[in-house]
N, CA, C and O of each residue as an XYZ file, in Angstrom:
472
protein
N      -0.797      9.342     16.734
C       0.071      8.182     16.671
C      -0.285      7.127     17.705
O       0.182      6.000     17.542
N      -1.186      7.413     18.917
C      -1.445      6.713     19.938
C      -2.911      6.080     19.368
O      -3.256      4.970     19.772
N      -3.449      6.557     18.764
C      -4.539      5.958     18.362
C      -4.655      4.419     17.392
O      -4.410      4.128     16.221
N      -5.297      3.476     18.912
C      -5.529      1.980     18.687
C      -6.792      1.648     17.808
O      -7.800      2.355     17.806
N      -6.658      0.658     17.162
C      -8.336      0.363     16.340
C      -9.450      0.326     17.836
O     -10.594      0.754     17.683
N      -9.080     -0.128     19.028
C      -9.850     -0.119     19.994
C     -10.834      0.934     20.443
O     -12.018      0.971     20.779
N      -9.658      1.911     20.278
C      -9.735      3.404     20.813
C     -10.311      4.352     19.769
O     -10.973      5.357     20.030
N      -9.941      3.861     18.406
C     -10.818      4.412     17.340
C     -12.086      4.280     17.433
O     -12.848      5.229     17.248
N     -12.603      2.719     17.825
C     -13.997      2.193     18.198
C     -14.683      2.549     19.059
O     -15.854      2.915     18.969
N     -13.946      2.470     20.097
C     -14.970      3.035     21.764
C     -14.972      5.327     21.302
O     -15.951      6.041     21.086
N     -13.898      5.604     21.325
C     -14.001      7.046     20.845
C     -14.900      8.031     19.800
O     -15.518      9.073     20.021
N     -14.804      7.657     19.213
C     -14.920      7.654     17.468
C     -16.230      7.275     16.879
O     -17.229      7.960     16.664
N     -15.899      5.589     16.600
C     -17.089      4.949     15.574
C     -18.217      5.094     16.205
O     -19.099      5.722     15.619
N     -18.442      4.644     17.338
C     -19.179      4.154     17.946
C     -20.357      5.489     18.490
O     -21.570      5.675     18.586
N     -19.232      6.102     18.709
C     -19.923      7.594     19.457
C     -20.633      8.651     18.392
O     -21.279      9.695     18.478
N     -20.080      7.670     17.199
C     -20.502      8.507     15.835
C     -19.843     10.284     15.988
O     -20.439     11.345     15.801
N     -18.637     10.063     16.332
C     -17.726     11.343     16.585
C     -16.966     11.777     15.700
O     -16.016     11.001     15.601
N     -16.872     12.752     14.885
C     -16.152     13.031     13.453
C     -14.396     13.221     14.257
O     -14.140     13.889     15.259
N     -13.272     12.272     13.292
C     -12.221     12.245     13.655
C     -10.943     12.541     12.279
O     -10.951     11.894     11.232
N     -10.172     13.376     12.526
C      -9.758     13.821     11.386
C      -7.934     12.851     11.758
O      -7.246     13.048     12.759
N      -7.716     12.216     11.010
C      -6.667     10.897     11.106
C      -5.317     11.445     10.179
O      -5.413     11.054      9.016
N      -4.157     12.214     10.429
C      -3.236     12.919      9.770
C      -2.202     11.912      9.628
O      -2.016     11.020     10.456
N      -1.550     12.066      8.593
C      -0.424     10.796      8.030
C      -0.946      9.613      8.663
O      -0.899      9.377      9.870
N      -1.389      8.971      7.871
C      -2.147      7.758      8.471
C      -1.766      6.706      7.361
O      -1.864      5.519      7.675
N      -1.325      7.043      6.044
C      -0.575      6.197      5.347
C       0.179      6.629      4.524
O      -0.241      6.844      3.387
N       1.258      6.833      4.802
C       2.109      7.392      4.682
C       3.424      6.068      4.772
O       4.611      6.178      4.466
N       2.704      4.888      5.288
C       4.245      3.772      5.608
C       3.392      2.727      4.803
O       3.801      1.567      4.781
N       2.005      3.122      4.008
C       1.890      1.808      2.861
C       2.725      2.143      1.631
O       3.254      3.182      1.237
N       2.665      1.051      1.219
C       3.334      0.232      0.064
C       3.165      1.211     -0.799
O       4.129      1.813     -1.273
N       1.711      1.532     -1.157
C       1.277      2.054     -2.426
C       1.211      3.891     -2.439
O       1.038      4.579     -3.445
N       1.431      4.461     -0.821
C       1.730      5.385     -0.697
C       3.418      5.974     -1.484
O       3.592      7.143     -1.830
N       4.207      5.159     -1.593
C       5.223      5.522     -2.502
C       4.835      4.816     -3.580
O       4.776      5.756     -4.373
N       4.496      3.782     -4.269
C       4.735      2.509     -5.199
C       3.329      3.359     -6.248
O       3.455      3.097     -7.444
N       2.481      3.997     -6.015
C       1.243      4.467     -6.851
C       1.094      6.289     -6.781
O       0.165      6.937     -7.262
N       2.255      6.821     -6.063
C       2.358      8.279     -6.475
C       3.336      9.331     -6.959
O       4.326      9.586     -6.274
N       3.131      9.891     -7.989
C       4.916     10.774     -8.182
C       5.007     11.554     -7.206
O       4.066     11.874     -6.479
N       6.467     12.032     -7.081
C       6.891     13.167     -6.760
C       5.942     14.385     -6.141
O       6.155     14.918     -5.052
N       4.820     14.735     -7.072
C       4.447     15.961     -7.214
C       2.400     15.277     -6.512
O       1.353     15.913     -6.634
N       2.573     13.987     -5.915
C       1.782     13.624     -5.039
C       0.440     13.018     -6.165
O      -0.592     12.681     -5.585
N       0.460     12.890     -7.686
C      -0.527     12.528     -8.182
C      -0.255     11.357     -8.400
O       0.878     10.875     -8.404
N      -1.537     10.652     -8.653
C      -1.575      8.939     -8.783
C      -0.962      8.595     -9.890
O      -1.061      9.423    -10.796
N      -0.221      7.426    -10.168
C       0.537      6.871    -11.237
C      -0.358      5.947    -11.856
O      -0.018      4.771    -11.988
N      -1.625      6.420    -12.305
C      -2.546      5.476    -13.097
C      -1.843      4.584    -14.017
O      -2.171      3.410    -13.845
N      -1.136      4.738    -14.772
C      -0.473      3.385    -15.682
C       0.110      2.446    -14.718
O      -0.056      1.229    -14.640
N       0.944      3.365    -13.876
C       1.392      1.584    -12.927
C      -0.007      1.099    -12.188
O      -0.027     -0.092    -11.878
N      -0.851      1.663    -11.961
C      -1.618      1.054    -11.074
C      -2.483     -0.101    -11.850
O      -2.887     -1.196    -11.458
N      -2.653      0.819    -13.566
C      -3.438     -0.212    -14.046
C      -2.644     -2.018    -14.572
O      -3.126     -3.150    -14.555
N      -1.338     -1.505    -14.965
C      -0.304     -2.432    -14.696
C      -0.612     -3.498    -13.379
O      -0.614     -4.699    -13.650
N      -0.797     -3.199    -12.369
C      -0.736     -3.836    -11.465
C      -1.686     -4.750    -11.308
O      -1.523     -5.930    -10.997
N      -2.840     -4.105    -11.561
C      -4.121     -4.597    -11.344
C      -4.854     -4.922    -12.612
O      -5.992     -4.526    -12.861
N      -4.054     -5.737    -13.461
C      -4.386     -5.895    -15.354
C      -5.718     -7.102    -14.961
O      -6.705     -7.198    -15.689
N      -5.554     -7.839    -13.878
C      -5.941     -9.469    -13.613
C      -7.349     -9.282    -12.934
O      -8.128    -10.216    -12.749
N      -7.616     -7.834    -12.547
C      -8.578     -7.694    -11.993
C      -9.764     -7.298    -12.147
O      -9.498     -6.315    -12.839
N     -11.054     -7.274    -12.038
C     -12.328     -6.903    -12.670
C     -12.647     -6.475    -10.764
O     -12.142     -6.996     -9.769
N     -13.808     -5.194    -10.887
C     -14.532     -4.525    -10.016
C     -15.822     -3.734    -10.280
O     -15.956     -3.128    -11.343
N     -16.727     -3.729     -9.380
C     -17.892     -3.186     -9.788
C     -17.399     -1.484     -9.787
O     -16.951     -0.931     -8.783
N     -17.576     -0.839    -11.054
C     -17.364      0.627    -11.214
C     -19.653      1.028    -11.337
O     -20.547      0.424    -11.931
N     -19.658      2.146    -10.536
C     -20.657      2.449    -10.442
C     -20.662      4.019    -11.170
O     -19.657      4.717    -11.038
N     -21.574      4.411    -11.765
C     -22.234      5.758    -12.923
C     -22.870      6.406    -11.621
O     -23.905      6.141    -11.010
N     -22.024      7.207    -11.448
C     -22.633      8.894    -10.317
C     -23.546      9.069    -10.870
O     -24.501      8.822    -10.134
N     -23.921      9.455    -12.054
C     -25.100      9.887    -12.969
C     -26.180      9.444    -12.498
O     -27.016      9.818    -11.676
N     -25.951      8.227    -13.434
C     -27.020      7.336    -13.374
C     -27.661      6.158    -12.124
O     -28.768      5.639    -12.267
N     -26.953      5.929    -11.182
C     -26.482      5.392    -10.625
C     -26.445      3.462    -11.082
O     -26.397      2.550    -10.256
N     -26.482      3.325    -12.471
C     -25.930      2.377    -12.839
C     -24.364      1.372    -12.545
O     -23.225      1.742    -12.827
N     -24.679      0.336    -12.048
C     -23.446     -0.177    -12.539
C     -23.285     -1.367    -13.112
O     -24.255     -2.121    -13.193
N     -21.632     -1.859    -13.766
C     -20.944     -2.744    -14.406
C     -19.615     -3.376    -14.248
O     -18.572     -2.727    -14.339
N     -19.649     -4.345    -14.066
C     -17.887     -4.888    -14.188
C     -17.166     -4.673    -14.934
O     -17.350     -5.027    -16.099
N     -15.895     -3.903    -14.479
C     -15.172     -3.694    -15.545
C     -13.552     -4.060    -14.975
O     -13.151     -4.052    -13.811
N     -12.701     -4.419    -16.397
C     -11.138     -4.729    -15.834
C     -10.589     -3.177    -14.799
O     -10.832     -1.992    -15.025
N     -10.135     -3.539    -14.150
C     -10.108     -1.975    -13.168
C      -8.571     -1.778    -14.176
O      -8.141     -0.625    -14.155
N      -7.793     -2.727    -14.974
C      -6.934     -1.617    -15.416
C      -7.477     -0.662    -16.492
O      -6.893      0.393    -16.738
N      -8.668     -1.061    -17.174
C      -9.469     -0.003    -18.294
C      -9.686      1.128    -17.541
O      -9.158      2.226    -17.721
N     -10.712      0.735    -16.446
C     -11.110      1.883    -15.532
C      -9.926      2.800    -15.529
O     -10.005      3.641    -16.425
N      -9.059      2.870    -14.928
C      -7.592      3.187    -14.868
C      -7.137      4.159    -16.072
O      -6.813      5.346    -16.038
N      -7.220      3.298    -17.093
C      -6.316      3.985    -18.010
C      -7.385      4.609    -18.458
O      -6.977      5.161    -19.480
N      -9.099      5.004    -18.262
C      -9.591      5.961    -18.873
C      -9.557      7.171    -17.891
O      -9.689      8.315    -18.325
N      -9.420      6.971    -16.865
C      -9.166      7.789    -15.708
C      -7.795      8.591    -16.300
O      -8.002      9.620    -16.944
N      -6.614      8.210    -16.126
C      -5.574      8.702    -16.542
C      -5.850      9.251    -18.233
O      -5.440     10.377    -18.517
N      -6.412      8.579    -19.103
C      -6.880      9.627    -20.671
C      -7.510     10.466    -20.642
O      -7.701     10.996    -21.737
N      -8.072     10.974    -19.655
C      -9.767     12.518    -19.123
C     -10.202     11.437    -20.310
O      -9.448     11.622    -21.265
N     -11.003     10.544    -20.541
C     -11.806     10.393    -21.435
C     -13.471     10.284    -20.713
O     -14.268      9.348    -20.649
N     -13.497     10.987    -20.477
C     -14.920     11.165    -19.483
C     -15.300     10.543    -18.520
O     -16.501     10.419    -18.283
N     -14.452     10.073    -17.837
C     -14.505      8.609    -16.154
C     -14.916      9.571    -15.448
O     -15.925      9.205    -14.846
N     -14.658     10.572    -15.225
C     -15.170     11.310    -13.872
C     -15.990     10.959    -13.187
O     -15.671     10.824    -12.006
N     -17.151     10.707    -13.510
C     -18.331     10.567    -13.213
C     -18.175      8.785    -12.546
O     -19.200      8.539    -11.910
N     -17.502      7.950    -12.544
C     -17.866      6.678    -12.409
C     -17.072      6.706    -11.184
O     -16.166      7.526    -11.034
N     -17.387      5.825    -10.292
C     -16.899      5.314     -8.756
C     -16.071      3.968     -8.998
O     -16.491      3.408    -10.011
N     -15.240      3.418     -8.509
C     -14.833      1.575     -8.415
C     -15.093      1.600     -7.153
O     -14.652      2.399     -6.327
N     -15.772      0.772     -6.995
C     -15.987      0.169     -5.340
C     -15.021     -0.810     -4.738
O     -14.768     -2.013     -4.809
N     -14.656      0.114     -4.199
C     -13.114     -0.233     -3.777
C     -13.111     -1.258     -2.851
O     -12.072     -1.918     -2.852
N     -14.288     -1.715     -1.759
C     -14.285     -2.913     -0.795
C     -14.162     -3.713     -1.998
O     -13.137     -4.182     -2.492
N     -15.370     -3.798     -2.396
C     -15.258     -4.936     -3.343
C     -13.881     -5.294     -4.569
O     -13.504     -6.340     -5.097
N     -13.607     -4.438     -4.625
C     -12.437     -4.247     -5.582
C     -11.285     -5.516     -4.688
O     -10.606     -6.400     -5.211
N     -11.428     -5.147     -3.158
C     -10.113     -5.572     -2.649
C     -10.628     -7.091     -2.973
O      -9.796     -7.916     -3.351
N     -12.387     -7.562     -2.782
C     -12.334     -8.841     -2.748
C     -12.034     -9.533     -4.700
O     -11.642    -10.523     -5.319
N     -12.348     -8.713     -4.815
C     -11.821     -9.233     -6.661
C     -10.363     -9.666     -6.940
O      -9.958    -10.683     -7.502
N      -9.387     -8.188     -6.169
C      -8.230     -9.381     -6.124
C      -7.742    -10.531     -5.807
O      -6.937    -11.270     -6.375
N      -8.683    -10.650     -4.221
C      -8.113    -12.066     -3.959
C      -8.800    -13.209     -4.906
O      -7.953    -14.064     -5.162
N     -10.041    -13.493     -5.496
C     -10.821    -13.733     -6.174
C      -9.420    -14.011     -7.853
O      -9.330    -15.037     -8.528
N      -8.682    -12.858     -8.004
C      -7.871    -13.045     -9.003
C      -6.675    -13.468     -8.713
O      -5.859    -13.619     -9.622
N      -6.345    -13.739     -7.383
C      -5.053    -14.247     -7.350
C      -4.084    -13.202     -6.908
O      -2.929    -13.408     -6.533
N      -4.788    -11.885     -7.013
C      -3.449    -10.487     -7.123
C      -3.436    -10.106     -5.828
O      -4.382     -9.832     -5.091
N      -2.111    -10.114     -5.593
C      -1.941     -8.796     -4.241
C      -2.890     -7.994     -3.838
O      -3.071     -7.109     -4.674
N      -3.714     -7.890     -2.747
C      -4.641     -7.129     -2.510
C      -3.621     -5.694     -1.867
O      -2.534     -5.718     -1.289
N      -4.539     -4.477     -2.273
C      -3.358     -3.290     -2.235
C      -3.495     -2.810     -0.902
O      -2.651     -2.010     -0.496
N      -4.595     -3.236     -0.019
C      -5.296     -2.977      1.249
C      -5.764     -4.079      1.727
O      -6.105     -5.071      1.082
N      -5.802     -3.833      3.542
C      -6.676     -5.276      4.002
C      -7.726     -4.279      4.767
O      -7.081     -3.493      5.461
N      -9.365     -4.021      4.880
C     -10.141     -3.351      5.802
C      -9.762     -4.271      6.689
O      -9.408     -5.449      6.629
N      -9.971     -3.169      7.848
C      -9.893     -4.371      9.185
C     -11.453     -4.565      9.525
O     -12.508     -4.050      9.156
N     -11.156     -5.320     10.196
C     -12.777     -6.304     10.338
C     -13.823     -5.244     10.930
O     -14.979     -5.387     10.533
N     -13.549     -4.124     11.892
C     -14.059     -3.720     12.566
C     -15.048     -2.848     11.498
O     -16.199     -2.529     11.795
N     -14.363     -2.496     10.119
C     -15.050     -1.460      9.818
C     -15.995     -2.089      8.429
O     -16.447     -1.415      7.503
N     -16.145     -3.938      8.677
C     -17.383     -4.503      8.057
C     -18.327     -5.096      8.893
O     -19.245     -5.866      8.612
N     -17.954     -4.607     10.015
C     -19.272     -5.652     11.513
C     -19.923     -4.560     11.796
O     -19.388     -3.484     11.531
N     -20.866     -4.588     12.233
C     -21.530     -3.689     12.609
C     -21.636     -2.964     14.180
O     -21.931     -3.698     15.123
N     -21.466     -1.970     14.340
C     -20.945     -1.385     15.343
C     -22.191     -1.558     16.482
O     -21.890     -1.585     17.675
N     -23.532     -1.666     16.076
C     -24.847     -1.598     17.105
C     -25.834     -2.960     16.803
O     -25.870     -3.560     15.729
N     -26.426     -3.211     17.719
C     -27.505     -4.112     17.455
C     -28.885     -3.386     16.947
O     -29.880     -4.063     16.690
């Protein structure tokens, strides 16, 4: 609970020190607003949410990728219709929302797109 982004940085990132971070979101939005009861993701609301949005989804397989509406992504995720295999790149995802106008569901903090060494 004492742990500052500072202290994450000088400790942690920097030292390249493996850190295991317990209830750590637990007071976002989407920590209640995107899970039931029984702790699994509420893919229909999420794709609901995010109808406005397009993100690069990447093929584990293949390592191909494509833009796709992330609520499709979504609702094939929630059908088992064979998504397993595909990633959404979720940085980028956050910049697509703003890009669409939508609530971004996360902000990275800066520290963890700068680069930590010269």
């Amino acid at each position: 609970n004492d742990l500052t982004p500072l202290l994450f940085l000088e400790h942690y990132a920097v030292a390249n020190r493996p850190v295991v971070l317990l209830e750590a979101v637990q007071k976002w939005p989407c920590w209640r607003l995107w899970r039931d009861e029984d702790g699994q993701p509420k893919l229909a609301q999420m794709a609901e949410d995010f109808e406005k949005c397009d993100g690069p989804v990447v093929n584990c397989e293949n390592d191909q990728q494509e833009t796709w509406n992330v609520a499709s992504f979504l609702r094939c995720l929630e059908q088992d219709q064979g998504c397993e295999h595909l990633y959404l790149k979720d940085w980028h995802f956050v910049q697509a929302c703003k890009t669409a106008q939508t609530e971004v569901p996360y902000e990275a903090p800066d520290f963890l797109s700068a680069p930590l060494h010269d």
